[in-house]
PDB file of C-alpha atoms in Angstrom:
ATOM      1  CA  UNK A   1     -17.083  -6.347  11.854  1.00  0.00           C
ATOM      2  CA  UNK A   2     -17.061  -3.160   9.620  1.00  0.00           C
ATOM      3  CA  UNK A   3     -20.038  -1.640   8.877  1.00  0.00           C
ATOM      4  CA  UNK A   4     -21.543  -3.354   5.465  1.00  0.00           C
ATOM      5  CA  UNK A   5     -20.070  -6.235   5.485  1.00  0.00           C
ATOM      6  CA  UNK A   6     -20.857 -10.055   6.631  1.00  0.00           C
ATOM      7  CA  UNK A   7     -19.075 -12.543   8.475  1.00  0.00           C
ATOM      8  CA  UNK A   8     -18.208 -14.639   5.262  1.00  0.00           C
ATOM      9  CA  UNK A   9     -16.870 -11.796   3.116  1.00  0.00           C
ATOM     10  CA  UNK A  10     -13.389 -11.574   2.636  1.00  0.00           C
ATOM     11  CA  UNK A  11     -12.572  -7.658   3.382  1.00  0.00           C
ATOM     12  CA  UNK A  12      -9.399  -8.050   1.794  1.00  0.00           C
ATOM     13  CA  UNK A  13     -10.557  -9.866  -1.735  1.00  0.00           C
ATOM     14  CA  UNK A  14     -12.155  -6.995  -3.540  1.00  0.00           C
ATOM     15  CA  UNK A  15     -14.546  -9.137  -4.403  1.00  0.00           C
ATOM     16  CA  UNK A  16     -18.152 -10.130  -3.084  1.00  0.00           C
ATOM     17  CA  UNK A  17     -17.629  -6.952  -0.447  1.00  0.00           C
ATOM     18  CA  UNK A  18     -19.840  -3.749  -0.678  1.00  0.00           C
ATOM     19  CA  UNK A  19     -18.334  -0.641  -2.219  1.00  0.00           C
ATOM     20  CA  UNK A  20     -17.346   1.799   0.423  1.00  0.00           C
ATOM     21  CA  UNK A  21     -19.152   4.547   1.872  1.00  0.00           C
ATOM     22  CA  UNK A  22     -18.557   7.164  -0.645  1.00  0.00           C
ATOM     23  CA  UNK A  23     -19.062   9.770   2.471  1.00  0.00           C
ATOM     24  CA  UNK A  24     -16.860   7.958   4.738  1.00  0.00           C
ATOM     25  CA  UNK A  25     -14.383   8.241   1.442  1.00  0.00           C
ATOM     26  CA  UNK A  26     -14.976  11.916   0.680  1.00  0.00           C
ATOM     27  CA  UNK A  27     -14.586  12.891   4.532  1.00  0.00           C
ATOM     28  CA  UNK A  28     -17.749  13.475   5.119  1.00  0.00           C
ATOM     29  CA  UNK A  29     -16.936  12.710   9.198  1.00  0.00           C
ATOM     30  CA  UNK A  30     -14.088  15.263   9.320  1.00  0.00           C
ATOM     31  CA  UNK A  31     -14.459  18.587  10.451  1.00  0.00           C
ATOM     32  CA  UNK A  32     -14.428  21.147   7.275  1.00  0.00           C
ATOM     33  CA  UNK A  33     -11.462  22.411   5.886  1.00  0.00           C
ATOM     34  CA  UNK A  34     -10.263  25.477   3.769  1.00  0.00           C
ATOM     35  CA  UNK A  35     -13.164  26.578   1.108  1.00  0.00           C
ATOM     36  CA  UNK A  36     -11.753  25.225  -2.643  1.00  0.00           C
ATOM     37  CA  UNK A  37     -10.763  22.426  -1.999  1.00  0.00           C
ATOM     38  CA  UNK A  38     -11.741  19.011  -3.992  1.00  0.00           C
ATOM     39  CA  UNK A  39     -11.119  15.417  -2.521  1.00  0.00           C
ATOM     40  CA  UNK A  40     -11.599  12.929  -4.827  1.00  0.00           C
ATOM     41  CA  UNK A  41     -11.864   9.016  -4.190  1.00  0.00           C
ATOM     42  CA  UNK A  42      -9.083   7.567  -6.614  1.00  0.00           C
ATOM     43  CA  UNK A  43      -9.798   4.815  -9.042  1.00  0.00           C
ATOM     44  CA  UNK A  44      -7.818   1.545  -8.449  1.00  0.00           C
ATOM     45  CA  UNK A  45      -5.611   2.377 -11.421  1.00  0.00           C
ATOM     46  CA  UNK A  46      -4.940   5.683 -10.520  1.00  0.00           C
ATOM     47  CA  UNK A  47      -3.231   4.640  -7.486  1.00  0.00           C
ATOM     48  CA  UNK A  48      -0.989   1.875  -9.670  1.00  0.00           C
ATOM     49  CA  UNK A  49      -0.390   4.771 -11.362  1.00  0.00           C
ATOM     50  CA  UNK A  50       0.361   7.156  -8.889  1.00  0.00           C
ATOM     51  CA  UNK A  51       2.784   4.577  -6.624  1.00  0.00           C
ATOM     52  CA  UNK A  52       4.288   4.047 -10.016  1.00  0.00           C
ATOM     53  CA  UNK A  53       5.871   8.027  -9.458  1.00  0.00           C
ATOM     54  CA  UNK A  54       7.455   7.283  -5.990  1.00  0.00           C
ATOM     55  CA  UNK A  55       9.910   4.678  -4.527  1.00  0.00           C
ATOM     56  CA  UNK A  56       9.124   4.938  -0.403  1.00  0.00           C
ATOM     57  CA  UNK A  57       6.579   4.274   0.576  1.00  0.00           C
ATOM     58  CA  UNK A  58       5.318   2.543   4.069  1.00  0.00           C
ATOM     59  CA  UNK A  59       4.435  -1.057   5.076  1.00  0.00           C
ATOM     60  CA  UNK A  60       2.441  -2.177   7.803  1.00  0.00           C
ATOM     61  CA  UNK A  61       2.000  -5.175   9.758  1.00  0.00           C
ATOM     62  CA  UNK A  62       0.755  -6.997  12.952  1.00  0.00           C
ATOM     63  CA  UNK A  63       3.183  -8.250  14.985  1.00  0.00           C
ATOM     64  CA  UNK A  64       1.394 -11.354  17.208  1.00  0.00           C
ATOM     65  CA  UNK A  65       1.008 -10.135  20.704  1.00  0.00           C
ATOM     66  CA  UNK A  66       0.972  -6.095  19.430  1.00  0.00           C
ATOM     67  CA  UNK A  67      -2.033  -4.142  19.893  1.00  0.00           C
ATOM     68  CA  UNK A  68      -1.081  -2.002  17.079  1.00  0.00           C
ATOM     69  CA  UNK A  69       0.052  -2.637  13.710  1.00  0.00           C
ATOM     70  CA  UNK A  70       4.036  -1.874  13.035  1.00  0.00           C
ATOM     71  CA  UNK A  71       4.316   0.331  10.270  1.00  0.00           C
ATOM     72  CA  UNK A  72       7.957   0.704   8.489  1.00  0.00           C
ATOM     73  CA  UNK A  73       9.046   3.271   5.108  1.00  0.00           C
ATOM     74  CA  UNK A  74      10.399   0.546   2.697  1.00  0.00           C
ATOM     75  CA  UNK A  75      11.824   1.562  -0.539  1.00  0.00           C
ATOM     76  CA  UNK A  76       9.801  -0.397  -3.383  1.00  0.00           C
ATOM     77  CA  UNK A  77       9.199  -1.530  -6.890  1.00  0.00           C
ATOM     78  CA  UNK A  78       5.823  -1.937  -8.789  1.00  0.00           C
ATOM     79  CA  UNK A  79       6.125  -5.087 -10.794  1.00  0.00           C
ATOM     80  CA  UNK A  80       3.241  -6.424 -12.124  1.00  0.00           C
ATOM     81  CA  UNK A  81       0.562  -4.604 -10.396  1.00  0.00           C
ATOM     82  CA  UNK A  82       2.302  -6.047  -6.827  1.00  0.00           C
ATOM     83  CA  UNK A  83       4.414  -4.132  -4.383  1.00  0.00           C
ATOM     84  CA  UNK A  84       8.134  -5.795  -4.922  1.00  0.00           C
ATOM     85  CA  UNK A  85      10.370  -4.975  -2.100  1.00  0.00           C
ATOM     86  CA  UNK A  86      14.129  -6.164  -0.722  1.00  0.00           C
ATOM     87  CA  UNK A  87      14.955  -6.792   2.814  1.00  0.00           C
ATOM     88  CA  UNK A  88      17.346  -9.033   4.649  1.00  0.00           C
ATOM     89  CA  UNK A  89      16.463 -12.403   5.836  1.00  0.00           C
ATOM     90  CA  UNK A  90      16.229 -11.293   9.385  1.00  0.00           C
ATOM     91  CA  UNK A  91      14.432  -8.146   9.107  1.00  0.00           C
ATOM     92  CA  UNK A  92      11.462  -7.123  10.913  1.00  0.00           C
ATOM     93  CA  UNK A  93       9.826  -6.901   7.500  1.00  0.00           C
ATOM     94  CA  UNK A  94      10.689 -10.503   6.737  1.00  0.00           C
ATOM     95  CA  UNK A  95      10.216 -11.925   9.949  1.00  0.00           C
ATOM     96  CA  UNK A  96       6.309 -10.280  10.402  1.00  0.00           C
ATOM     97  CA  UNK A  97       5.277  -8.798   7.057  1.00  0.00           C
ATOM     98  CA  UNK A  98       4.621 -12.144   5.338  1.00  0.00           C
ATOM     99  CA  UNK A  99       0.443 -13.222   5.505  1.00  0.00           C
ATOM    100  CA  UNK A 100      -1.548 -10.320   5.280  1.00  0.00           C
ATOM    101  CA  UNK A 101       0.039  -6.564   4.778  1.00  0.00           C
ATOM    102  CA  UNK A 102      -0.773  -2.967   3.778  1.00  0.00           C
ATOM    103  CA  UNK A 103       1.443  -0.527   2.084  1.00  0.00           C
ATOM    104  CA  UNK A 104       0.757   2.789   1.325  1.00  0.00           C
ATOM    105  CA  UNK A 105       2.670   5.261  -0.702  1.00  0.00           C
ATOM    106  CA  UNK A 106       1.498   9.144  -0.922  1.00  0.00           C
ATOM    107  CA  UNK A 107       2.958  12.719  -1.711  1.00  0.00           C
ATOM    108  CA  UNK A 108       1.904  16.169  -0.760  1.00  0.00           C
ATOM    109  CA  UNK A 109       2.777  19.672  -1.667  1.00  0.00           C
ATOM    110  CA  UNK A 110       2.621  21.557   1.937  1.00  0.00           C
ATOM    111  CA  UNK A 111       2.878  25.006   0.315  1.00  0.00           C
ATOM    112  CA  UNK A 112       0.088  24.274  -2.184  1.00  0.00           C
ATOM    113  CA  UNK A 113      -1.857  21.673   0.750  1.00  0.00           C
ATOM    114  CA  UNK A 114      -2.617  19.265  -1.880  1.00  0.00           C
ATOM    115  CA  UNK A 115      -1.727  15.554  -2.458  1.00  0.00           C
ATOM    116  CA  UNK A 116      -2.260  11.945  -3.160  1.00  0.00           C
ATOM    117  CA  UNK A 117      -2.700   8.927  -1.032  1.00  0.00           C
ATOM    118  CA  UNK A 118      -2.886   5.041  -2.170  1.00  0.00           C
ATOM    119  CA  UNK A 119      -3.457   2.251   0.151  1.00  0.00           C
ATOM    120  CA  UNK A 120      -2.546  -1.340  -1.023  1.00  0.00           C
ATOM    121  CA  UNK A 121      -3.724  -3.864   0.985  1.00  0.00           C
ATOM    122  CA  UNK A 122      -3.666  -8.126   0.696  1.00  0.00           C
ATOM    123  CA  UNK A 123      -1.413 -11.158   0.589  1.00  0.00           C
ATOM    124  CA  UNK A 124       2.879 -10.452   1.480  1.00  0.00           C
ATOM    125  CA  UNK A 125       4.978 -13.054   0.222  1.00  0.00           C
ATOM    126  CA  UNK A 126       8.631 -14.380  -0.017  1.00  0.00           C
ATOM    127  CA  UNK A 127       9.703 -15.221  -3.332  1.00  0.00           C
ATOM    128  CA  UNK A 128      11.794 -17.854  -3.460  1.00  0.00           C
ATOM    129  CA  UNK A 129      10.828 -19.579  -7.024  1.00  0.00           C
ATOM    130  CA  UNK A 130      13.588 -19.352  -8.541  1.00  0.00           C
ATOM    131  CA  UNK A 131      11.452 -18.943 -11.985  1.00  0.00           C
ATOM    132  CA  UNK A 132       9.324 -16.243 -10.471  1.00  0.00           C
ATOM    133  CA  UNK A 133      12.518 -13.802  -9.471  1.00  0.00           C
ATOM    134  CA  UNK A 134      13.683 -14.557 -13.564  1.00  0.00           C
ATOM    135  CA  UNK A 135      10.113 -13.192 -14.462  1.00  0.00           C
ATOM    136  CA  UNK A 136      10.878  -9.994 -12.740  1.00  0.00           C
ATOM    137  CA  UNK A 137      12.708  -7.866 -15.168  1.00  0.00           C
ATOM    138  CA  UNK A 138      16.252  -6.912 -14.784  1.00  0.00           C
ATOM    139  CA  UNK A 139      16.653  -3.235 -13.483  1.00  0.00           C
ATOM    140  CA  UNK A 140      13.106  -2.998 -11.960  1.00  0.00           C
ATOM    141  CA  UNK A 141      13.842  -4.679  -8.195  1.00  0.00           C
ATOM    142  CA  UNK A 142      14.018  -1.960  -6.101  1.00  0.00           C
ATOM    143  CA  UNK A 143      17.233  -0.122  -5.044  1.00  0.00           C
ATOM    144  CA  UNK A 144      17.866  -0.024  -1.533  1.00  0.00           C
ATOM    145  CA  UNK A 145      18.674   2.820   0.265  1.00  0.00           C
ATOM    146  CA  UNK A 146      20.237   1.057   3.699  1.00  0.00           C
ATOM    147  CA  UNK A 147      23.442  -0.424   4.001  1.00  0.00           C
ATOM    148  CA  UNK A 148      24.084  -3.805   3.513  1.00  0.00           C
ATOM    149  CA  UNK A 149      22.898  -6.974   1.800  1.00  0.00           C
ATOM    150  CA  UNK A 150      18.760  -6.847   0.843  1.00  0.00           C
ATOM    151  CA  UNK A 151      18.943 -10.447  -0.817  1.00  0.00           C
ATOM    152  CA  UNK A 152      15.173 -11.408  -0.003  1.00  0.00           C
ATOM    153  CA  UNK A 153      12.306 -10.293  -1.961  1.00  0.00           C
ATOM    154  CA  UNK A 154       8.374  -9.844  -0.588  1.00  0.00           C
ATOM    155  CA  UNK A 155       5.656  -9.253  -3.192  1.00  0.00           C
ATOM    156  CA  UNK A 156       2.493  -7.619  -1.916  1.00  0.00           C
ATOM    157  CA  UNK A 157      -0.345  -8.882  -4.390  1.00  0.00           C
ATOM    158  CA  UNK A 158      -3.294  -6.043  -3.275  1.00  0.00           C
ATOM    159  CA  UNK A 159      -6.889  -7.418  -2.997  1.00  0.00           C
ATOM    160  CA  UNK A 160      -7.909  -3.734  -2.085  1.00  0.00           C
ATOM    161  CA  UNK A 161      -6.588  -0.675  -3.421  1.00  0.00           C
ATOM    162  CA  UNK A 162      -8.028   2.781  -2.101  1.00  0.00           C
ATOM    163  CA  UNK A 163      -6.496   6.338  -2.832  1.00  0.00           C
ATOM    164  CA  UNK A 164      -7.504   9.374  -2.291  1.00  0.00           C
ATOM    165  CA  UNK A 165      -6.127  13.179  -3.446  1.00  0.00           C
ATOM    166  CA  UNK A 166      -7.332  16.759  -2.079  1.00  0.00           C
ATOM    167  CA  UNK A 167      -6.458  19.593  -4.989  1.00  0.00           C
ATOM    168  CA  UNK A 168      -7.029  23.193  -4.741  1.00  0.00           C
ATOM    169  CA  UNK A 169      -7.730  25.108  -8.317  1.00  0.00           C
TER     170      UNK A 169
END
């Protein structure tokens, strides 16, 4: 169980959990970098938007039987608030993805060694209501960059959203 939390919490809710440990967010268990500096915990809709800037970003997902999670870049879409994203019906993404999911999006300047980081995290779903996929707007499903048909749409609604950014002055 992660530390400060109970048995009947969801972790994944955002609600009725304890806030993190602001020195396990601000790195206080890392070894020290480069004097200057700054990392700063990210407020939830900072990282909306932040992810709103981008279009890959990564998914991840347990696969039943894996002792790891699978973690895939994914071209995307923020509708809503939610992670939209297009795959084919027998992807990997379709096939495990759906229940519970995490996708993270991030950029970083490796000249300057600054950058962002946002970490969505709750329910993946298929949308299939045919009234739901009329509610996204035209233009705003995401584009996909592979080859071939990416008919099926998955909509990550994020319980938890954590970011993080290091900046230098």
């Amino acid at each position: 169980m992660p530390r400060g939390r109970t048995a009947d919490e969801d972790p994944l809710s955002g609600t009725g959990r304890l806030d993190e440990d602001t020195e396990m967010l601000m790195g206080a268990d890392l070894a020290e970098g480069e004097a200057g500096a700054t990392l700063t915990v990210l407020e939830r809709q900072t990282c909306f938007n932040l992810a709103g800037t981008r279009d890959i970003g990564r998914i991840a997902f347990t696969i039943d039987g894996d002792s790891a999670p699978t973690v895939l870049p994914v071209n995307y879409a923020l509708v809503d608030d939610t992670i939209v994203l297009r795959t084919t019906l027998a992807g990997t993404v379709m096939r495990y993805a759906r229940g519970y999911a995490s996708f993270q999006v991030d950029h970083f300047d490796d000249e300057r060694r600054e950058g962002w980081s946002a970490l969505f995290t709750g329910r993946c779903r298929w949308v299939r209501d045919e009234g739901e996929l009329s509610r996204i707007p035209q233009g705003r499903l995401p584009v996909p960059w592979a080859e071939g048909p990416r008919d099926q749409i998955l909509r990550v609604v994020p319980g938890r959203v954590t970011g993080r950014r290091i900046q230098r002055p």
